[in-house]
mmCIF file with all atom_site columns, C-alpha atoms in Angstrom:
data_model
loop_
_atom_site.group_PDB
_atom_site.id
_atom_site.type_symbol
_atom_site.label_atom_id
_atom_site.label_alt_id
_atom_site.label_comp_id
_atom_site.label_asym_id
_atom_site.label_entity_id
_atom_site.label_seq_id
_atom_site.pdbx_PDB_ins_code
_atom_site.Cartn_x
_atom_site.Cartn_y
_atom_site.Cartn_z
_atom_site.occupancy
_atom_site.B_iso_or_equiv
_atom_site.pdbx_formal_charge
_atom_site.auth_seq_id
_atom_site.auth_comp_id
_atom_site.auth_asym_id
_atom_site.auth_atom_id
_atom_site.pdbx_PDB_model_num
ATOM 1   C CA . UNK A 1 1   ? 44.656  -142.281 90.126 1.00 50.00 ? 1   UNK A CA 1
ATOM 2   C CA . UNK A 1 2   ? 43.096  -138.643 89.962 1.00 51.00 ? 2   UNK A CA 1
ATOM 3   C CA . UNK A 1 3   ? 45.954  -137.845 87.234 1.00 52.00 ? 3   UNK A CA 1
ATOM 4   C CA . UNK A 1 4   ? 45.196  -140.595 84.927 1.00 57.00 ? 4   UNK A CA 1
ATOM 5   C CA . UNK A 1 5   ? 41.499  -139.852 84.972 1.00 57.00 ? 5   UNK A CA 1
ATOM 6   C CA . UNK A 1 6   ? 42.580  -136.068 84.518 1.00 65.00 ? 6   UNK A CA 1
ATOM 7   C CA . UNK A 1 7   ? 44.383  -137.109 81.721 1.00 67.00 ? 7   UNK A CA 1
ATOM 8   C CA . UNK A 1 8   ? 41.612  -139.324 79.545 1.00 72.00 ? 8   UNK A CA 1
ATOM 9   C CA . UNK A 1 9   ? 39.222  -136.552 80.618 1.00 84.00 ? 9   UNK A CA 1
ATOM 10  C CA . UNK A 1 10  ? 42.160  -134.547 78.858 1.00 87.00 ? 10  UNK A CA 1
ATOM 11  C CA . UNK A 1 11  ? 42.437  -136.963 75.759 1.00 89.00 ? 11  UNK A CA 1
ATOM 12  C CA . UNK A 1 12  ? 38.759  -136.969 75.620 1.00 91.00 ? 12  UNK A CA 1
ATOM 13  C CA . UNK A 1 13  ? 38.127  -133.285 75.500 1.00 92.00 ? 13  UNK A CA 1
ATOM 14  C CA . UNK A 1 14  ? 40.999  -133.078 72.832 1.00 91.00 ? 14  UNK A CA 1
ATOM 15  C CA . UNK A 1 15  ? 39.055  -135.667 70.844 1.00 91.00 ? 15  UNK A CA 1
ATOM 16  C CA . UNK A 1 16  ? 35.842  -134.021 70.856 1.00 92.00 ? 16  UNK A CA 1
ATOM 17  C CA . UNK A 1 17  ? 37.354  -130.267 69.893 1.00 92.00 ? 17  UNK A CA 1
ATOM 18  C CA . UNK A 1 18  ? 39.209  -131.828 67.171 1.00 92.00 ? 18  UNK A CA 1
ATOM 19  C CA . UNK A 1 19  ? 35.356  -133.154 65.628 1.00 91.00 ? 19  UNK A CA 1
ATOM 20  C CA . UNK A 1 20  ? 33.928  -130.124 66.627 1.00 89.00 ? 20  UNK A CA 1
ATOM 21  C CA . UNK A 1 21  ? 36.880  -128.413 64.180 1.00 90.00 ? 21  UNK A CA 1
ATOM 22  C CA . UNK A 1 22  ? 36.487  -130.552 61.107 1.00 89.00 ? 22  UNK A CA 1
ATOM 23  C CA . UNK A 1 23  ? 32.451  -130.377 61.379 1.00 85.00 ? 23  UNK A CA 1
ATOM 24  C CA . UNK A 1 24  ? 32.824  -126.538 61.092 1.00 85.00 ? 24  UNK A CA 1
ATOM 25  C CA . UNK A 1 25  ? 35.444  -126.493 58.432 1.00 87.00 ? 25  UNK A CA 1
ATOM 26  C CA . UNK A 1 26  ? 33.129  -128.947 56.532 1.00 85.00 ? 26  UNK A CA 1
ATOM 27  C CA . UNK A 1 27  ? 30.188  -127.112 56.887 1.00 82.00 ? 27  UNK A CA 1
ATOM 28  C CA . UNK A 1 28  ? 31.844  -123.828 55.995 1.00 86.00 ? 28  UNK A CA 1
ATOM 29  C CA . UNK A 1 29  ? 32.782  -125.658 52.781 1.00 88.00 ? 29  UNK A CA 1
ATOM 30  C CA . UNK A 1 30  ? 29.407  -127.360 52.023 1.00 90.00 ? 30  UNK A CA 1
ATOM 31  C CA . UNK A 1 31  ? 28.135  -127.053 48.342 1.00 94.00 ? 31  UNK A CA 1
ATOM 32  C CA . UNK A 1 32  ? 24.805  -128.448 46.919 1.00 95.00 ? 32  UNK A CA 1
ATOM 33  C CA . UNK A 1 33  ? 22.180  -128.263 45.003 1.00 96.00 ? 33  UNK A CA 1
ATOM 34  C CA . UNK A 1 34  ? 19.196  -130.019 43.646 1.00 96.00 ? 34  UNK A CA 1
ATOM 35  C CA . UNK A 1 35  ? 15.493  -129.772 42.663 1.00 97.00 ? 35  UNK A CA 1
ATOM 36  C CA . UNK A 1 36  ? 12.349  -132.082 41.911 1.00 97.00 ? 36  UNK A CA 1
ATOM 37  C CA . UNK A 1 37  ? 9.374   -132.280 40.208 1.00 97.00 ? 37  UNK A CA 1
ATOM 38  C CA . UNK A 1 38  ? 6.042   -134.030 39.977 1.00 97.00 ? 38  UNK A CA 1
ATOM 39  C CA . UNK A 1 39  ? 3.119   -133.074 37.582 1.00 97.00 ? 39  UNK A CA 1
ATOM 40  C CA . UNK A 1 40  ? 0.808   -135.737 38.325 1.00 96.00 ? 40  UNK A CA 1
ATOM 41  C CA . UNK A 1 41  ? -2.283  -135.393 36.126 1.00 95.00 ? 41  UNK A CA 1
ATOM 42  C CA . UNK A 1 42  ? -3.746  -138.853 37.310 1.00 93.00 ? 42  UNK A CA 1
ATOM 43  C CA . UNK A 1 43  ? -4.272  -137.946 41.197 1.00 93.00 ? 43  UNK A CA 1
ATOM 44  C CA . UNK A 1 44  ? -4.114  -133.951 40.181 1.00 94.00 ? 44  UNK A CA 1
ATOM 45  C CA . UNK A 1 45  ? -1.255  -132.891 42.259 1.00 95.00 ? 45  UNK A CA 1
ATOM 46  C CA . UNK A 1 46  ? 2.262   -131.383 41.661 1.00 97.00 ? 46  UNK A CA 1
ATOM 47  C CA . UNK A 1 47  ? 5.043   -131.280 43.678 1.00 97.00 ? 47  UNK A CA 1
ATOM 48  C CA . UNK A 1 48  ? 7.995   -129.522 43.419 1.00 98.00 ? 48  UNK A CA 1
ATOM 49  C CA . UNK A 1 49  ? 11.303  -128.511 45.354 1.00 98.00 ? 49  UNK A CA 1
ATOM 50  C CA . UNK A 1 50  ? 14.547  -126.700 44.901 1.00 98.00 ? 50  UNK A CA 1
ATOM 51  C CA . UNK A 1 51  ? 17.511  -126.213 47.182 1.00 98.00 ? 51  UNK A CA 1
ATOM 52  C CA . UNK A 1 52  ? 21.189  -125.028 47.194 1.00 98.00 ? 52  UNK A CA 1
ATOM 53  C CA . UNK A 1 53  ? 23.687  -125.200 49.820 1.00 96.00 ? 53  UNK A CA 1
ATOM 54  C CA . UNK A 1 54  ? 26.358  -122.745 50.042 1.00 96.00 ? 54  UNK A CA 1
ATOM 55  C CA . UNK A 1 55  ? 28.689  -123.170 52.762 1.00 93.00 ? 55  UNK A CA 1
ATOM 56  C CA . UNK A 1 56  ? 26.693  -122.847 56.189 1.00 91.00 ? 56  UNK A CA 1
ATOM 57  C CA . UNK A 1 57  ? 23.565  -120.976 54.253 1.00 95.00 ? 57  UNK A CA 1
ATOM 58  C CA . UNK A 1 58  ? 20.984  -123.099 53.034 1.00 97.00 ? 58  UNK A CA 1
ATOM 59  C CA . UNK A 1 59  ? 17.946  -121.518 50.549 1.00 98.00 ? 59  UNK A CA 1
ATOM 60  C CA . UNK A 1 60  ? 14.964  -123.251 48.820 1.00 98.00 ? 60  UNK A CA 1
ATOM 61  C CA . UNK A 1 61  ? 11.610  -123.309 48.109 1.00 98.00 ? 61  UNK A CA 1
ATOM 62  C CA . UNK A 1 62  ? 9.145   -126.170 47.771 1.00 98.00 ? 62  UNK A CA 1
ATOM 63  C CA . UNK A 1 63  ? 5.406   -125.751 45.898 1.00 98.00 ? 63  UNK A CA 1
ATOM 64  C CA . UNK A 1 64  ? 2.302   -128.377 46.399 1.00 97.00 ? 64  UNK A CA 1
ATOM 65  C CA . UNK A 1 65  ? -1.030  -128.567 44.561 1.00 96.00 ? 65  UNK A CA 1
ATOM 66  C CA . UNK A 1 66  ? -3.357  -130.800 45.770 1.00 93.00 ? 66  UNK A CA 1
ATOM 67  C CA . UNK A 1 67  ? -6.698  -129.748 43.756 1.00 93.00 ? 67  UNK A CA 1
ATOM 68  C CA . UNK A 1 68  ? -7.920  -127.115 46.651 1.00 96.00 ? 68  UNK A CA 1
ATOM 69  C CA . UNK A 1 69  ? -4.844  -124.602 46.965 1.00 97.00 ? 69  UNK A CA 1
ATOM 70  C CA . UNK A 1 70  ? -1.610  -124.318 44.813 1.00 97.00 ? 70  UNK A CA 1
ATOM 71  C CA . UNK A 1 71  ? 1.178   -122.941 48.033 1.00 98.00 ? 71  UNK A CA 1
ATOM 72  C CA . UNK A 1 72  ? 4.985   -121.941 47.850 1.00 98.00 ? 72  UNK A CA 1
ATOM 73  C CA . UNK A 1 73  ? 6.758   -121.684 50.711 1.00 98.00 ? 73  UNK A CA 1
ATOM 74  C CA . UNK A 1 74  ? 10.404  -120.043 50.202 1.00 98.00 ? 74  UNK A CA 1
ATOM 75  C CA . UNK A 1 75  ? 12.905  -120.693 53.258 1.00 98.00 ? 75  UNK A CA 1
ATOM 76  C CA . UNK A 1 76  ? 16.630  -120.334 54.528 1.00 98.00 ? 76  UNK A CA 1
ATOM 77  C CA . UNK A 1 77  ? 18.529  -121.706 57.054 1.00 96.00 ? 77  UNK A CA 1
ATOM 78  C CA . UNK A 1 78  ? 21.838  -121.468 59.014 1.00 93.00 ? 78  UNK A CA 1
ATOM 79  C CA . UNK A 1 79  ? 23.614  -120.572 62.224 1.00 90.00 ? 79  UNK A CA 1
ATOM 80  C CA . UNK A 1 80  ? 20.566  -118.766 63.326 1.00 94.00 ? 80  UNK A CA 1
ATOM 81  C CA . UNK A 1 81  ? 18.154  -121.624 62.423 1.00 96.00 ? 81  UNK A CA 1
ATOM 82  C CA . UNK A 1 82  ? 15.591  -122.811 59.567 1.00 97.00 ? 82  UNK A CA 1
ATOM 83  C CA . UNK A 1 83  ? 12.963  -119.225 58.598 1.00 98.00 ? 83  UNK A CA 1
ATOM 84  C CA . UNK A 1 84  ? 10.191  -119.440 56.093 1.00 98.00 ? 84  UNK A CA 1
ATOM 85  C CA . UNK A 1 85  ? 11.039  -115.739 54.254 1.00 98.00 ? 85  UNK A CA 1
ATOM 86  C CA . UNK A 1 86  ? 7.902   -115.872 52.387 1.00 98.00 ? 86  UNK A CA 1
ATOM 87  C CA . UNK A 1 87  ? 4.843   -118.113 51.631 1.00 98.00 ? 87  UNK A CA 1
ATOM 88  C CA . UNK A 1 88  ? 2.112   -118.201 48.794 1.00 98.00 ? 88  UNK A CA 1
ATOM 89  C CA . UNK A 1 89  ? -0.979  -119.409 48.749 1.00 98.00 ? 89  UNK A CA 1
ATOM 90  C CA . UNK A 1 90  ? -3.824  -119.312 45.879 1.00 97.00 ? 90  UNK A CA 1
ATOM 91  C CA . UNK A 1 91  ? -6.955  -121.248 45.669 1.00 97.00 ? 91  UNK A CA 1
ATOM 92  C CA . UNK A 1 92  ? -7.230  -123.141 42.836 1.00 95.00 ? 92  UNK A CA 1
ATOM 93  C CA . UNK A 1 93  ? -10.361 -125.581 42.534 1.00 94.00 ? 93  UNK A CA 1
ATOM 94  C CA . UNK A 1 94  ? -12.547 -127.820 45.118 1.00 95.00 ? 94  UNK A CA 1
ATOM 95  C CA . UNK A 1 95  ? -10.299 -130.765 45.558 1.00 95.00 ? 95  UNK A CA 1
ATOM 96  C CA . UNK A 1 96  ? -8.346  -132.911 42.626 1.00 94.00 ? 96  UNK A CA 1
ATOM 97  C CA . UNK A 1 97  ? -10.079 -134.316 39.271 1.00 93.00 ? 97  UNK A CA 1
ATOM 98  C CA . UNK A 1 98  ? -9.056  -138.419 38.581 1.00 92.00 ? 98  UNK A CA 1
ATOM 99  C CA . UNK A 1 99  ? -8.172  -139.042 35.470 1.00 92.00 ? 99  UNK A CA 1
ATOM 100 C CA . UNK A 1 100 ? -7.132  -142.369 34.740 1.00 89.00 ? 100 UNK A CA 1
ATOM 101 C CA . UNK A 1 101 ? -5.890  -141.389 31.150 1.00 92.00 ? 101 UNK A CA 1
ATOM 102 C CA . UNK A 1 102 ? -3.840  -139.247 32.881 1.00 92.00 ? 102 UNK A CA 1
ATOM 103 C CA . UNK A 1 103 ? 0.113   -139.312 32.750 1.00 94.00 ? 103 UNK A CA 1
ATOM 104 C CA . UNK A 1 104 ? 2.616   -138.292 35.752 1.00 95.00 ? 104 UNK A CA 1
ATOM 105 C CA . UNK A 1 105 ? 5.652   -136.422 35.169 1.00 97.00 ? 105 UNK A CA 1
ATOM 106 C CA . UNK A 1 106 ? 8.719   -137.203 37.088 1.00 96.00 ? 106 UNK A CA 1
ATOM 107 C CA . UNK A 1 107 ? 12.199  -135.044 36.913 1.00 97.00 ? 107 UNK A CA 1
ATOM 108 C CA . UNK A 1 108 ? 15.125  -134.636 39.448 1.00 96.00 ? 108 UNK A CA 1
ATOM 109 C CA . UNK A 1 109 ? 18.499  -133.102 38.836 1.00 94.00 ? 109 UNK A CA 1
ATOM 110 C CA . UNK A 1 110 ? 19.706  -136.406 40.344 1.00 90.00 ? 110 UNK A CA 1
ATOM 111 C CA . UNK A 1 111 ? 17.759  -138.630 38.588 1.00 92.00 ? 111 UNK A CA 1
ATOM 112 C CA . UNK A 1 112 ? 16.455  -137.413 35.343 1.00 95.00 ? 112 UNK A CA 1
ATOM 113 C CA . UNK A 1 113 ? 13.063  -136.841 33.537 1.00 96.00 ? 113 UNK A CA 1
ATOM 114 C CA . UNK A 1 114 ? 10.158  -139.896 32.993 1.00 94.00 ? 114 UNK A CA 1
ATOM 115 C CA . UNK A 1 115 ? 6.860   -140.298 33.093 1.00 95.00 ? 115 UNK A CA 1
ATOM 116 C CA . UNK A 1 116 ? 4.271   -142.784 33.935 1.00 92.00 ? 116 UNK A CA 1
ATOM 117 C CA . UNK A 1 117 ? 0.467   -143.607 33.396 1.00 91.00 ? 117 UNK A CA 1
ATOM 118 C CA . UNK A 1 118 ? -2.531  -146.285 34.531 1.00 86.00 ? 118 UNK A CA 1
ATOM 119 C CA . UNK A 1 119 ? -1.527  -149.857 34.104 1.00 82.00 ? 119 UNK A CA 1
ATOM 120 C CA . UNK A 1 120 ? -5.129  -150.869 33.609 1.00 78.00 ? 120 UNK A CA 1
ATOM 121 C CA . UNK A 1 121 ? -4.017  -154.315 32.423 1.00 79.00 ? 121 UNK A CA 1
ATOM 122 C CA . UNK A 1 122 ? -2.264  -155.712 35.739 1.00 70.00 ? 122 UNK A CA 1
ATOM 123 C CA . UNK A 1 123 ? -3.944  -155.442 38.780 1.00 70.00 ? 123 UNK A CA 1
ATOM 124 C CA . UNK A 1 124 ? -0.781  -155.878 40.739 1.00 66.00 ? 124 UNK A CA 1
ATOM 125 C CA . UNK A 1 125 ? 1.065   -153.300 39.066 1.00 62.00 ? 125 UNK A CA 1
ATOM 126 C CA . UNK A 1 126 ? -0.619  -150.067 39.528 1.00 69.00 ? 126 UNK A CA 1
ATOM 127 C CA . UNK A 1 127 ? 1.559   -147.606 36.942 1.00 67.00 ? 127 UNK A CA 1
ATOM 128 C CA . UNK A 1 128 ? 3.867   -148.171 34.231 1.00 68.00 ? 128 UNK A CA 1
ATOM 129 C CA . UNK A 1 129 ? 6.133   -146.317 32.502 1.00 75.00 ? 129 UNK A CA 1
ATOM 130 C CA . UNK A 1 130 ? 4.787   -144.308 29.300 1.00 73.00 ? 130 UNK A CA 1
ATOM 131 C CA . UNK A 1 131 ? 6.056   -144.124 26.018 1.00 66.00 ? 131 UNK A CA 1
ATOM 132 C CA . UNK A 1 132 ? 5.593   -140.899 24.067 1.00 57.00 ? 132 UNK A CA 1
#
């Protein structure tokens, strides 16, 4: 009996070194990159991101305005973890300005470039996509 437990203890162990291979030679191979943007001039904010991917070293940065301080935080991560390798900070006003004649920007590498503004004319609908 011991020998046949040995033995899916065996398979087992086999199994799980065999993921543990392909997970590192996958993320040794890893490629990426994207980015994002939001320049929201209704609500006052902006958003924006960036990362690549190379192999098992990941770098970015991501940058928020929200109408008191405009902050970048640049970071990398890999075997040793996620580190934030510098971070920004300026004031910039005392909080965010409505405007509802405002429009918001949109653009991804993944998903293109549009905007959108108010859609004062439907209460259900609360934006809609502008037309320049």
């Amino acid at each position: 009996m011991e020998s046949q437990v040995n033995g899916l203890d065996d398979d087992y162990e086999a199994e799980e070194r065999r993921k543990l291979e392909i997970e590192q030679e996958q993320n040794q191979n890893a490629q990426y990159s994207f980015s994002s943007k939001i320049d929201d001039k209704i609500n006052d904010g902006q958003i924006q991101r960036e990362e690549t991917r190379d192999g098992t070293k990941v770098t970015g940065s991501y940058s928020y305005s929200d109408g008191f301080v405009f902050r970048t935080v640049y970071y990398e991560a890999d075997e040793n973890g996620y580190r934030v390798v510098k971070e920004e900070k300026q004031e910039i006003g005392n909080g965010p300005v409505f405007n509802d004649n405002g429009q918001a920007d949109v653009e991804g590498s993944l998903i293109g470039k549009y905007s959108i503004k108010l859609d004062k004319t439907d209460d259900e609908k609360h934006y809609k996509e502008a037309t320049n």
